[in-house]
XYZ file of C-alpha atoms in Angstrom:
110
model
C 0.000 0.000 0.000
C 1.309 3.465 -0.847
C 2.252 5.746 1.999
C -0.354 8.331 2.893
C 0.522 11.996 2.886
C 0.595 13.940 6.136
C -2.699 14.686 7.894
C -2.093 18.426 7.575
C -1.703 18.123 3.807
C -4.921 16.086 3.567
C -6.789 18.624 5.704
C -5.587 21.478 3.519
C -6.602 19.554 0.409
C -10.118 18.972 1.734
C -10.450 22.648 2.654
C -9.234 23.610 -0.832
C -11.964 21.469 -2.387
C -14.588 22.986 -0.070
C -13.384 26.452 -1.066
C -13.756 25.514 -4.742
C -17.351 24.407 -4.176
C -18.614 27.062 -1.752
C -16.450 30.067 -2.643
C -15.044 32.454 -0.076
C -17.761 31.705 2.508
C -16.674 28.078 2.929
C -15.751 28.648 6.604
C -19.441 29.170 7.439
C -20.550 25.773 6.132
C -21.363 22.703 8.199
C -18.899 20.637 6.169
C -16.018 22.929 7.205
C -16.979 22.688 10.869
C -17.283 18.897 10.697
C -13.938 18.426 8.942
C -12.111 20.686 11.396
C -13.731 18.965 14.401
C -12.732 15.525 13.103
C -9.145 16.562 12.477
C -8.890 18.120 15.928
C -10.433 15.064 17.563
C -8.027 12.646 15.843
C -4.879 14.667 16.409
C -1.717 12.577 16.801
C -0.322 12.356 20.320
C 3.282 11.496 21.048
C 2.497 9.018 23.844
C 0.748 6.253 21.943
C 0.127 4.661 18.580
C -3.575 4.806 17.865
C -5.083 2.543 15.237
C -8.270 4.614 15.146
C -6.210 7.685 14.249
C -4.680 5.808 11.307
C -8.134 4.752 10.151
C -9.376 8.326 10.414
C -6.409 9.508 8.371
C -7.111 6.903 5.704
C -10.791 7.896 5.626
C -9.878 11.563 5.245
C -7.478 10.730 2.412
C -10.248 8.763 0.691
C -12.679 11.676 1.143
C -10.147 14.062 -0.419
C -9.815 11.712 -3.377
C -13.620 11.636 -3.735
C -13.921 15.434 -3.676
C -11.136 15.908 -6.204
C -12.470 13.219 -8.526
C -16.003 14.608 -8.364
C -14.806 18.114 -9.242
C -12.731 16.792 -12.157
C -15.679 14.688 -13.362
C -17.978 17.711 -13.385
C -15.410 19.763 -15.325
C -15.089 17.037 -17.952
C -18.849 16.469 -18.067
C -19.542 20.161 -18.688
C -16.822 20.283 -21.340
C -17.889 17.216 -23.337
C -21.620 16.903 -22.708
C -24.010 16.681 -25.607
C -25.726 19.774 -26.886
C -29.148 18.161 -27.090
C -31.229 17.523 -30.161
C -29.896 19.223 -33.300
C -31.869 20.350 -36.298
C -31.367 18.662 -39.652
C -29.458 21.671 -40.981
C -27.034 21.637 -38.034
C -26.466 17.892 -38.280
C -25.762 18.148 -42.023
C -23.429 21.084 -41.418
C -21.390 19.046 -38.926
C -20.352 16.624 -41.661
C -19.969 19.291 -44.369
C -23.235 18.790 -46.256
C -26.110 21.073 -47.162
C -29.758 20.164 -47.410
C -31.319 20.463 -50.855
C -33.603 23.406 -51.484
C -36.837 23.408 -53.478
C -36.295 24.977 -56.873
C -38.703 27.635 -58.096
C -39.079 29.551 -54.806
C -42.417 28.342 -53.490
C -41.992 30.540 -50.435
C -42.151 27.758 -47.845
C -38.433 26.951 -47.715
C -35.948 28.933 -45.698
């Protein structure tokens, strides 16, 4: 298993993702308060090795990965999503064709 980055780096990464979602008022959100409380509660102490702290660190690293992946997915989705139903003229124009017109000018064609 790859080594996890430091808890401070993971915390900063999560806060960066929250800032990207909520803007400058991210410190007023419930998610910010919850994340900060969890990191303070699972702070490393020098006296003992705590398995629960390691699990919390792994969970926070996984949550950071989820937030980052979700943001990247939404960026790609908005970039490459379909434009909806196209008219016949637009679809023909995409492949370099033109629709035939009615000769004689009946007045009903465009």
